Coordinates of C-alpha atoms and ligand atoms in Angstrom, one line a residue:
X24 CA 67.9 -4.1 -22.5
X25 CA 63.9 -5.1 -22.0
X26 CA 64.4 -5.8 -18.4
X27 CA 66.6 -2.3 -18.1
X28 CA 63.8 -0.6 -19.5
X29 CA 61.2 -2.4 -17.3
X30 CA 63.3 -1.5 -14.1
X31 CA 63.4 2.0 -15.2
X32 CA 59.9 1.9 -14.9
X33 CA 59.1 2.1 -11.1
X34 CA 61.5 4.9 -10.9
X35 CA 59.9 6.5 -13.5
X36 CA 56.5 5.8 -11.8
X37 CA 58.4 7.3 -8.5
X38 CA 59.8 10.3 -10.1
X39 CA 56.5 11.6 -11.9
X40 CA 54.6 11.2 -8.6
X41 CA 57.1 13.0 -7.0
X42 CA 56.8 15.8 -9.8
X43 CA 53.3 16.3 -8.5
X44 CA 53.5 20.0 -7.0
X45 CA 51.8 18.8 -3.9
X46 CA 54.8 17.0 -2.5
X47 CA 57.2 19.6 -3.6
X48 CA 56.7 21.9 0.1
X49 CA 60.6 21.4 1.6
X50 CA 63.9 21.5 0.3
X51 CA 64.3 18.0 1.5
X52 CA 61.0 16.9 -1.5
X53 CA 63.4 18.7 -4.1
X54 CA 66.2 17.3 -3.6
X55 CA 64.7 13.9 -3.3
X56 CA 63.1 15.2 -6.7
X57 CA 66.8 15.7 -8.4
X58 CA 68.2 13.1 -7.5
X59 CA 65.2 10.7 -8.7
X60 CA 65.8 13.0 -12.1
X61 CA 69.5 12.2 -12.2
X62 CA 68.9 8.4 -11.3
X63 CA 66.3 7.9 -14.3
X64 CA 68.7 9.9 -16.8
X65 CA 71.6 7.3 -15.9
X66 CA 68.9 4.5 -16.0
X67 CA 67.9 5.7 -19.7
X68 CA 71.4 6.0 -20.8
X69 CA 72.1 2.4 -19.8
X70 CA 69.4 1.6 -21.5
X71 CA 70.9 3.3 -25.1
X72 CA 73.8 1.7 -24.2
X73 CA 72.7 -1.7 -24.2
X74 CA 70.4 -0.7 -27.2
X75 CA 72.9 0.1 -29.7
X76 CA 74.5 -2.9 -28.4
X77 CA 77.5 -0.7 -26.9
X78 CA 78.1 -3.0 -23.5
X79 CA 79.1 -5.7 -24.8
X80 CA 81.2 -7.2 -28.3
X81 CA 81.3 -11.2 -29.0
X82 CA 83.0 -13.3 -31.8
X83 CA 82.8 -16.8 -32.3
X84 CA 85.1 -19.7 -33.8
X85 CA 85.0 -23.0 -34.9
X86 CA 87.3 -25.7 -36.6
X87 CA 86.8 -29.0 -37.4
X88 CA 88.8 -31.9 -35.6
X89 CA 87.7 -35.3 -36.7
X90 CA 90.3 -37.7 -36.5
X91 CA 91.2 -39.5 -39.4
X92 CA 89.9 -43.2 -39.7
X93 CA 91.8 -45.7 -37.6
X94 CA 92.7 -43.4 -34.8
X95 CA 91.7 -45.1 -31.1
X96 CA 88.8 -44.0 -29.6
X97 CA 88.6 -42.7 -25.9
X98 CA 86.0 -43.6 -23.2
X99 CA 85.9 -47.3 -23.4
X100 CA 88.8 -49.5 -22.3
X101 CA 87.4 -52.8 -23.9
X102 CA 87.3 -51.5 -26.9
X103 CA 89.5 -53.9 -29.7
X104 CA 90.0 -51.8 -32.6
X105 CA 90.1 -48.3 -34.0
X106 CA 87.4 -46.1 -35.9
X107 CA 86.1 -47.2 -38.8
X108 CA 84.4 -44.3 -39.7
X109 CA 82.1 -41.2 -38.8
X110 CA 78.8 -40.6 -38.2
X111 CA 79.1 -36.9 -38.4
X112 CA 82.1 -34.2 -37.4
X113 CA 83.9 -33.6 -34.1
X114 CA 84.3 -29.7 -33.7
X115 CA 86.0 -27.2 -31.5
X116 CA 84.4 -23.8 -30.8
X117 CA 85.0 -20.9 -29.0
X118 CA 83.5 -18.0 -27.7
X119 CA 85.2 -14.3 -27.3
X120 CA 83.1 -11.9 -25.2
X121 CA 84.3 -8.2 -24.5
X122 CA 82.9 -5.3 -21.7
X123 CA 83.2 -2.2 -22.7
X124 CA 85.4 -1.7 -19.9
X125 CA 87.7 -4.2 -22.1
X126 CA 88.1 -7.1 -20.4
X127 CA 87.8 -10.4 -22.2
X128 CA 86.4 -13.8 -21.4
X129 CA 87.0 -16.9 -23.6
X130 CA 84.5 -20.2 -23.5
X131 CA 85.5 -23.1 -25.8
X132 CA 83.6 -25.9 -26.2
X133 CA 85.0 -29.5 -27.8
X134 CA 83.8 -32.4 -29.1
X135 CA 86.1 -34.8 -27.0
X136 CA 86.6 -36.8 -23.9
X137 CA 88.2 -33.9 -21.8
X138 CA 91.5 -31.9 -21.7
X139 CA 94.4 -33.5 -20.2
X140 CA 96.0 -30.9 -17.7
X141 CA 99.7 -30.6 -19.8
X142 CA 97.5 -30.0 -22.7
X143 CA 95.1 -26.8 -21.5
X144 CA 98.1 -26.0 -20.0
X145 CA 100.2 -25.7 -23.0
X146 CA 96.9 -24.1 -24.9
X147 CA 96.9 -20.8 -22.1
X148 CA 100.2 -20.5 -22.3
X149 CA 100.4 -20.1 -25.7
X150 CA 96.8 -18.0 -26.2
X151 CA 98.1 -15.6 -23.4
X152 CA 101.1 -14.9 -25.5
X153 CA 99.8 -14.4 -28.5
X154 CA 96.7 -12.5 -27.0
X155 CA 97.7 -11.2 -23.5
X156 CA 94.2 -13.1 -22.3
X157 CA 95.1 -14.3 -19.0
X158 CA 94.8 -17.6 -17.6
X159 CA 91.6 -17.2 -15.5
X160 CA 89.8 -15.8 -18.7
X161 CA 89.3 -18.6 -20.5
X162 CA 87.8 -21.6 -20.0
X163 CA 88.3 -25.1 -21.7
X164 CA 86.2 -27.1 -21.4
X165 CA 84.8 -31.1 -22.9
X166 CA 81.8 -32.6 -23.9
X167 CA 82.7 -36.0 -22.8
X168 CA 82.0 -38.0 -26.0
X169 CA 83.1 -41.7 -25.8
X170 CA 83.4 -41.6 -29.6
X171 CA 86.1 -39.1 -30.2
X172 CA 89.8 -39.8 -30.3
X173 CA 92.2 -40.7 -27.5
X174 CA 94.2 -37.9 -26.1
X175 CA 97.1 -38.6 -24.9
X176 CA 98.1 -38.0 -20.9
X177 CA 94.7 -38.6 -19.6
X178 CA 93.1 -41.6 -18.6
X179 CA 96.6 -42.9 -18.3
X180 CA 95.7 -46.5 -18.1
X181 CA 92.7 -47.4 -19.6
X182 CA 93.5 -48.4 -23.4
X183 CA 95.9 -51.3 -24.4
X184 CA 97.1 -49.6 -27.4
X185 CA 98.6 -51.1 -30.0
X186 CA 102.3 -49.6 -30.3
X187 CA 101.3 -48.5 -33.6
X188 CA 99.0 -46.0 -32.0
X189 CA 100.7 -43.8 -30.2
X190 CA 102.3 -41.6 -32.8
X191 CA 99.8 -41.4 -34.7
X192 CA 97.8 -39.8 -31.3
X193 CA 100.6 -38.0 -30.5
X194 CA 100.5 -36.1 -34.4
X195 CA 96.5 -35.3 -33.3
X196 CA 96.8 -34.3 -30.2
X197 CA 99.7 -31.4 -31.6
X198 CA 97.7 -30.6 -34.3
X199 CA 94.6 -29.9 -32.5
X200 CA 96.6 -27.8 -29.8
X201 CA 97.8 -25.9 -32.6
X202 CA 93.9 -25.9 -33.5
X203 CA 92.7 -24.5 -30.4
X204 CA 95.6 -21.7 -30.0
X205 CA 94.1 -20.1 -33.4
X206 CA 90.7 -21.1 -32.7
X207 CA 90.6 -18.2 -29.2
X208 CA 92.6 -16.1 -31.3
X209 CA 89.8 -16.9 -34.4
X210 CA 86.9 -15.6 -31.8
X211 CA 88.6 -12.8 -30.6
X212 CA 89.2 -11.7 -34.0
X213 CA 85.4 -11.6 -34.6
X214 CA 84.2 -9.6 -32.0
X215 CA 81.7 -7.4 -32.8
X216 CA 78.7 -5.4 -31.1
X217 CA 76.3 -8.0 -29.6
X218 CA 74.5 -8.8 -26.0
X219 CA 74.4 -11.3 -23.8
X220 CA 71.3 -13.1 -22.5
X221 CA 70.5 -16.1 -20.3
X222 CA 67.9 -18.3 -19.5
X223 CA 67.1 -21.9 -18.5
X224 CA 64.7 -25.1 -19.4
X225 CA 64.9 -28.6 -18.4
X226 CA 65.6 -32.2 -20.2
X227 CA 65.2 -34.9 -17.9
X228 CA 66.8 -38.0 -20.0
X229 CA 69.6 -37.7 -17.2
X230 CA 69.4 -40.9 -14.9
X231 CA 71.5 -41.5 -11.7
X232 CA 73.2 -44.7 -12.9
X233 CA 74.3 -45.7 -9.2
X234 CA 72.5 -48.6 -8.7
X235 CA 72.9 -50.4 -4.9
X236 CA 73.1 -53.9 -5.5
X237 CA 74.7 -56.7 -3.4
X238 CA 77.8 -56.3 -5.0
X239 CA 78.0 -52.5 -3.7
X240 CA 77.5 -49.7 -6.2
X241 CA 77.4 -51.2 -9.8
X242 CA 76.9 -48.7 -12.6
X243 CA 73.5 -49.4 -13.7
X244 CA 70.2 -46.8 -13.0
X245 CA 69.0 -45.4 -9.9
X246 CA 66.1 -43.6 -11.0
X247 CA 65.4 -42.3 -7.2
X248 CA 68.7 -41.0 -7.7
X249 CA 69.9 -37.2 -7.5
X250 CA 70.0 -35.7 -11.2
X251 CA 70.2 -32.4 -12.3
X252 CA 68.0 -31.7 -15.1
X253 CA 68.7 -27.7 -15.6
X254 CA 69.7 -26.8 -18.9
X255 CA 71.2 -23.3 -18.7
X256 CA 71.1 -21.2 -21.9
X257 CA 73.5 -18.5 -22.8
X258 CA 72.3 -16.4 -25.9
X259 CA 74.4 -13.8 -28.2
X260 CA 73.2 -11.9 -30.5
X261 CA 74.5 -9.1 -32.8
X262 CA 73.3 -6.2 -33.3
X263 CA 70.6 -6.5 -35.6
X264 CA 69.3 -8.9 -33.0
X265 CA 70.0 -12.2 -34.8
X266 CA 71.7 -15.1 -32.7
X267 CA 75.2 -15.6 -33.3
X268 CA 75.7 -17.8 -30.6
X269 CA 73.7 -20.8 -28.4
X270 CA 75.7 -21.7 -25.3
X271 CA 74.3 -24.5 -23.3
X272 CA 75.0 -27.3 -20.3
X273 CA 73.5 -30.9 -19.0
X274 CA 74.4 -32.8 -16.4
X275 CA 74.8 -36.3 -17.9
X276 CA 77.2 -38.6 -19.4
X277 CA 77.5 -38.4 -23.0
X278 CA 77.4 -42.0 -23.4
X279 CA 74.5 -43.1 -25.6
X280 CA 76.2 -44.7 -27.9
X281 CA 79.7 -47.4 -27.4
X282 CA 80.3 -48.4 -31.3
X283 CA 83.3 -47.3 -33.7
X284 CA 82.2 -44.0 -35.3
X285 CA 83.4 -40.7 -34.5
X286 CA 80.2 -39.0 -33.2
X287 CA 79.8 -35.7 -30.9
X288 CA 77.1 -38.5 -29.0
X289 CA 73.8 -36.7 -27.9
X290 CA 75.6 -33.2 -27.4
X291 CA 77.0 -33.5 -30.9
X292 CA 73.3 -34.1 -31.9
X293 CA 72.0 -31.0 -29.3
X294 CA 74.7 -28.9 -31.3
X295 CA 74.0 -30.0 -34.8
X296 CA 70.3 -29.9 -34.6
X297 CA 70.1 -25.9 -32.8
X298 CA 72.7 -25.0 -35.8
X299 CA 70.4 -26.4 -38.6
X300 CA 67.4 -24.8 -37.0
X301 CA 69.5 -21.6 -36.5
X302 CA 71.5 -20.9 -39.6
X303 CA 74.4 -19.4 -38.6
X304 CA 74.8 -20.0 -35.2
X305 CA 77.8 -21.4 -33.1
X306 CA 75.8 -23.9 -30.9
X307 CA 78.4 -24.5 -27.8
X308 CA 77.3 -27.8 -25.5
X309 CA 79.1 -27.7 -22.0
X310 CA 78.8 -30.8 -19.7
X311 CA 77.5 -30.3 -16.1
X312 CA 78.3 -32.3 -13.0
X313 CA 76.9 -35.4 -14.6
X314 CA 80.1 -37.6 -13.7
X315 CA 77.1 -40.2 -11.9
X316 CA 74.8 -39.8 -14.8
X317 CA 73.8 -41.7 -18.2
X318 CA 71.3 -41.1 -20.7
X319 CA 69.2 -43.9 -20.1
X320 CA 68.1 -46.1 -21.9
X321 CA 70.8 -46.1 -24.4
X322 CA 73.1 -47.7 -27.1
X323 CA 71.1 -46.9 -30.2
X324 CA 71.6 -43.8 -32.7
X325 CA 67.9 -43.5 -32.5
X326 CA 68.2 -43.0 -28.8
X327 CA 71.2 -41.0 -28.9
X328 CA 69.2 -38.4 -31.8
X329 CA 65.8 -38.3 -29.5
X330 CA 68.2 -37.0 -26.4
X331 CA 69.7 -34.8 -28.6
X332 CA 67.0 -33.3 -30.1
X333 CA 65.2 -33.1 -26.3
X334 CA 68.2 -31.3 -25.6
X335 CA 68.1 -28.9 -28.5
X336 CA 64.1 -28.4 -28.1
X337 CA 65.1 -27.6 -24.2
X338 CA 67.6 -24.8 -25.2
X339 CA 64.4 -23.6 -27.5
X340 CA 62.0 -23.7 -25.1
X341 CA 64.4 -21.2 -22.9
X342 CA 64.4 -18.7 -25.6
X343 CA 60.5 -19.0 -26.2
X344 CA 60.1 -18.4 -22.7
X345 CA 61.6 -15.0 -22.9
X346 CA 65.6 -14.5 -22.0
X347 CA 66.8 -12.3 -19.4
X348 CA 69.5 -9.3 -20.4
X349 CA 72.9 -10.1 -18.9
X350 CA 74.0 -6.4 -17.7
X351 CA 77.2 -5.5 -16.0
X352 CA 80.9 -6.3 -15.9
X353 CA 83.2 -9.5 -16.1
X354 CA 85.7 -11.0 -13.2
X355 CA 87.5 -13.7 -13.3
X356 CA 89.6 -15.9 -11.1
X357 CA 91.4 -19.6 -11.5
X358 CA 93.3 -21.6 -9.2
X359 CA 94.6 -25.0 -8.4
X360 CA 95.1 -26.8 -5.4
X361 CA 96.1 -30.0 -3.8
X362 CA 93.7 -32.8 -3.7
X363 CA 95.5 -35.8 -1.5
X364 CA 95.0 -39.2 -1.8
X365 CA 94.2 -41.7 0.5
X366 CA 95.4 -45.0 1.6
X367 CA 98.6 -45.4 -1.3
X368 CA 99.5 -49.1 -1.7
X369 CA 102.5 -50.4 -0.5
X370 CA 105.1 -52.0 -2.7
X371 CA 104.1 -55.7 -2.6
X372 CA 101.0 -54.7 -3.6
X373 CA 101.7 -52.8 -6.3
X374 CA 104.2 -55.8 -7.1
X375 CA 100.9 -58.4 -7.1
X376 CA 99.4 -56.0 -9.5
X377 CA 101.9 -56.3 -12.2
X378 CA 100.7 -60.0 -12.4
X379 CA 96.9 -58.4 -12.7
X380 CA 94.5 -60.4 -15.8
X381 CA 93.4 -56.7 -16.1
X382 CA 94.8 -54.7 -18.6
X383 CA 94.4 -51.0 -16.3
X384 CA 95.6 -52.7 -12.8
X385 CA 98.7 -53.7 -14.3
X386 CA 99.4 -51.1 -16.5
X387 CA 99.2 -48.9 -13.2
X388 CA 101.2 -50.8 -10.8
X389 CA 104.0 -51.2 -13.7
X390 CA 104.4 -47.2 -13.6
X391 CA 104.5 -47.0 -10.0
X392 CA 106.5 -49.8 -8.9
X393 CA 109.3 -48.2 -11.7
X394 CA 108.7 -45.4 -9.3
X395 CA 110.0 -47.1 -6.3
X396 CA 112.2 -49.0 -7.9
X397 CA 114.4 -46.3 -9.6
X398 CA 114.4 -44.3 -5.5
X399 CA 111.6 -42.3 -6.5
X400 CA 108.0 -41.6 -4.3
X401 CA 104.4 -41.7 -5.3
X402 CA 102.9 -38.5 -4.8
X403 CA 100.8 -37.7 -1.5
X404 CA 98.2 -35.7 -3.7
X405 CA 97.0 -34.5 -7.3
X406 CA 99.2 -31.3 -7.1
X407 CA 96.7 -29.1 -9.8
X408 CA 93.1 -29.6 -9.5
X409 CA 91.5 -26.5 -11.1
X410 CA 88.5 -24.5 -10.0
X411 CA 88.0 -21.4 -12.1
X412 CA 84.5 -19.2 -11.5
X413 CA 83.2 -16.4 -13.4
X414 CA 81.3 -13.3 -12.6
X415 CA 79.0 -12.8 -16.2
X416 CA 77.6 -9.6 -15.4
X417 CA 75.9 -9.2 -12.5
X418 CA 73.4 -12.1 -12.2
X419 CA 75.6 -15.3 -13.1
X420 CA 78.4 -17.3 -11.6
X421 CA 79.8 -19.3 -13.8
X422 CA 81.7 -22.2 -12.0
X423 CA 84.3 -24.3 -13.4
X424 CA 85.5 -27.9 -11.7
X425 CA 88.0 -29.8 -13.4
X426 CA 87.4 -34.1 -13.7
X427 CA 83.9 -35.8 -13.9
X428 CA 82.0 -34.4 -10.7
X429 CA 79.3 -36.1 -9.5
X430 CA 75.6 -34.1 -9.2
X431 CA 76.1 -33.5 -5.8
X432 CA 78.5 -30.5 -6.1
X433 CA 76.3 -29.0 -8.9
X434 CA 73.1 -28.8 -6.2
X435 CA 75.5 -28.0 -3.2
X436 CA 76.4 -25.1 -5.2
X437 CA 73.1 -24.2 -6.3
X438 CA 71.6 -23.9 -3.1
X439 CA 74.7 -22.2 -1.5
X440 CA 75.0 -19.7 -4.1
X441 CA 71.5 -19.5 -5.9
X442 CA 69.7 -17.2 -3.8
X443 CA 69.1 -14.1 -6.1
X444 CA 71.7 -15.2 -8.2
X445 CA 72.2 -17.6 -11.4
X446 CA 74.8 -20.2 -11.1
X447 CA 76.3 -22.6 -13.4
X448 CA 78.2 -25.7 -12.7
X449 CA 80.7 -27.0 -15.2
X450 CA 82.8 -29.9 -15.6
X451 CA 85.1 -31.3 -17.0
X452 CA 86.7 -28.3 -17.3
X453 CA 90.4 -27.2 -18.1
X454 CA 91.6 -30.6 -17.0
X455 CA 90.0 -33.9 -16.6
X456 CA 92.4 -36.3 -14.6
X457 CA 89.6 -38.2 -12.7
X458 CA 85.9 -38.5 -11.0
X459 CA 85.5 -36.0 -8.4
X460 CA 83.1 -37.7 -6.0
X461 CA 81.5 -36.3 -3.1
X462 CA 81.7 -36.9 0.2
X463 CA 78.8 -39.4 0.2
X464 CA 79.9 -41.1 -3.2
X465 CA 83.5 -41.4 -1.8
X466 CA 81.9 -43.3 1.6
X467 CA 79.7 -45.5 -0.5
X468 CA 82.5 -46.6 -2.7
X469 CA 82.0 -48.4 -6.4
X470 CA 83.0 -46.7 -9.7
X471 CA 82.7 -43.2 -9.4
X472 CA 84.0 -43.2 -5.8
X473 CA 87.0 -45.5 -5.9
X474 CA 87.8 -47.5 -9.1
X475 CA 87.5 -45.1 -12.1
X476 CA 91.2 -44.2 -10.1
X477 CA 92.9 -47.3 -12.1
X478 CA 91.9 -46.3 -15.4
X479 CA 93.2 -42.8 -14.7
X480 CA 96.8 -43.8 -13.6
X481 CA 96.1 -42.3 -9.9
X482 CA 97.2 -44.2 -7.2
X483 CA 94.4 -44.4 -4.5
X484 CA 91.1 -43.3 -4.2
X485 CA 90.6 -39.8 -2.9
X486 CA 91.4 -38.6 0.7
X487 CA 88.4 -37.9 2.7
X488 CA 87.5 -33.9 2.7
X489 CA 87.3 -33.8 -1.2
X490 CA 84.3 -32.1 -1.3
X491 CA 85.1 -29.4 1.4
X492 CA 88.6 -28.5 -0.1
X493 CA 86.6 -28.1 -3.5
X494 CA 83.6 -26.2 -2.1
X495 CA 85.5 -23.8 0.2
X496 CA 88.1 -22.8 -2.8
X497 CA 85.0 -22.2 -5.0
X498 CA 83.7 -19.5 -2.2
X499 CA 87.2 -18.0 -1.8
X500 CA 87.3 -17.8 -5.5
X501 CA 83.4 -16.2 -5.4
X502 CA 84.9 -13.4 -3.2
X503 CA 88.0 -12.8 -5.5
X504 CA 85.6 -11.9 -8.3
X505 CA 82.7 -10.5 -6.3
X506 CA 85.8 -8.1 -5.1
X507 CA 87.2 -7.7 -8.6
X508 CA 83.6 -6.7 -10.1
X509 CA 82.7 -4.4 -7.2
X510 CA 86.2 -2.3 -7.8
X511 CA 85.4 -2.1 -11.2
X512 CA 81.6 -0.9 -10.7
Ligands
ZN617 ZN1 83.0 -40.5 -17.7

């Protein structure tokens, strides 16, 4: 509402110079003089619209989802044994935003590795039914913790659980759908007057971690690197003017620490620490394109509490430096499309692989050559990849990518798009079924680019055109809501 009021006024400025009798001398000076009368009346009564906090209404939601002790853990494929314990609580959260032209967006945020796609699935289905919110207006998205639970269907082959295991995951992974159906319907229960701001700061404990070695691309730090160190700020507050909710993004692994306590990792510490400064806030972290990122150095709580609290002093610094009013309408559009694969072994190869030392290799080739062997065909593609983009008013575009994208799409996106506008870049979102290299990451090969595929039960690296068929989807969706929005204004 500040920066309403400050663009009303130059047209204010205009309208009281025009006033002056000496330029009233043609019909043409009046009617430039009415309509500059009529323009500043409408800018005002935006302006006591926003005020009394009439444009928009939010609610948020949280519930608490740490697993029990003894539960696997996700993100690590060498680890041996289960968690012993916590070092503090994993959390969902969500938040409901509402235009006063009624239509609904909702954000949830999660303290775990990333949503397999038959889970977010099942979660839409079920919150459109119970709400009518359709699929492209909500948004699910992970913070990539390596210390919360395994989830069951994704990163098909990367743990050698013991047999034991997998009922128990399967009771958590249906009690936290259940979770998350109530949790949207919590938020949009609780919506109440508020606006919307945004703003942005920087952290810079983000390091490119692919290092060129001899052995090719090794995961290790490339501090020349590309990073992206933005950390965009979304800020709700009610009516009275308090914050009621901090919603915030980094591009980086959230991998400080590899030991056996459940732990939201540097983003549970970002969340935690903007919560106890704020009382009463939802703090929401998202995760960026940081799929080629780690907080380096690393592996110590200490380290893990400093990026954290960097983090949360970032999202504070945005606010101090004064927030921009988020004005205008929502649109919303999600898709999925094919992503092919390339080269996809042949049988004898996947036949050598079931003799693999490694655990993930053999694992992988066992599912496929049952494939082959019961008549069946391996897939040409990933049939769903999700891309999902926002319209936030008039200034933001929100995009969401499913997987663990690389930094390159996040600055491709941001140069193609930023100009006048603010754009946000979010993975893992809505389904997380691999890395999503770029074009240069797929040519130069190593983790990220090829063999992160094994672990995820795909059967070849990526086809070449990844990041085209991403990009160009992501413009077609832009025009979807840029057309959506404009119908509406
Ligand atoms: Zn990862």
């Amino acid at each position: 509402m500040m920066s309403q009021t400050t663009h009303c006024v130059p047209l204010l400025y205009s309208l009281f110079t025009a006033l002056d009798l000496r330029n009233v001398k043609t019909c043409r000076s009046l009617r430039f003089v009415v309509g500059l009368i009529v323009l500043s009346l409408l800018c005002l009564g935006t302006s006591f619209a926003s005020a009394t906090g009439a444009e928009f209404r939010a609610g948020t939601a949280r519930a608490v989802i740490t697993p029990p002790t003894g539960l696997w853990m996700a993100g690590y494929s060498s680890r041996t044994k289960p968690a012993e314990g916590k070092l503090h609580d994993l959390y969902v959260k969500a938040l409901a935003v509402e235009h006063r032209t009624g239509s609904r967006l909702v954000f949830v945020t999660s303290d775990l590795i990333g949503f397999p796609r038959s889970m977010s699935v099942e979660v839409a289905e079920r919150v459109e039914k119970a709400t009518g919110l359709p699929r492209s207006h909500l948004m699910l998205t992970a913070s990539h913790t390596h210390c919360g639970p395994v989830l069951t269907d994704n990163l098909m082959d990367a743990y050698d659980l013991p047999p034991e295991q997998v009922p128990l995951l399967q009771k958590y992974r249906t009690e936290l759908t259940d979770k998350l159906v109530q949790l949207v319907q919590d938020a949009l229960a609780d919506l109440k007057p508020a606006t919307l701001w945004q703003g942005k700061a920087t952290a810079r404990f983000a390091v490119n971690r692919r290092q060129n070695s001899e052995k090719g691309f090794i995961l290790g730090s490339n501090p020349a690197g590309p990073v992206d160190h933005d950390v965009p700020v979304l800020e709700v507050r009610d009516e009275a003017g308090k914050t009621k909710a901090l919603v915030f993004g980094y591009a980086c692994h959230n991998t400080t620490l590899q030991f056996f306590q459940w732990c939201g990792d540097y983003a549970g510490f970002a969340q935690h620490y903007l919560e106890e400064r704020h009382p009463g806030v939802a703090a929401m972290f998202w995760s960026g394109c940081g799929g080629d990122a780690n907080p380096l150095p690393r592996s110590t709580v200490e380290l893990c509490m400093k990026y954290g609290k960097e983090l949360a002093d970032a999202v504070d610094a945005a606010r101090d430096a004064g927030m921009k009013p988020v004005q205008g309408g929502f649109a919303a559009a999600y898709t999925t499309i094919p992503l092919p694969y390339g080269r996809i072994p042949d049988r004898e190869t996947w036949a050598a692989d079931t003799l693999s030392k490694n655990f993930s290799v053999r694992s992988r080739a066992k599912r496929y050559l049952a494939i082959l062997e019961s008549g069946g065909t391996i897939p040409e593609s990933y049939p769903h990849y999700p891309i999902q983009v926002w319209k936030l008013g008039d200034d933001i575009l929100w995009i969401a990518l499913g997987g663990e994208v690389v930094v390159d799409y996040a600055l491709r996106l941001k140069r193609e798009l930023g100009s006048g506008k603010t754009v946000w870049v979010t993975a893992y979102a809505n389904d997380v079924m691999a890395y999503i290299p770029s074009e240069r990451v797929l040519k130069e090969g190593g983790y990220e680019g090829d063999t992160s595929m094994i672990a995820y039960g795909l059967p070849s690296k990526w086809a070449e055109g990844i990041e085209d068929r991403v990009v160009s989807t992501v413009h077609k969706l832009i025009g979807v809501v840029d057309k959506a929005s404009g119908k509406r204004d």
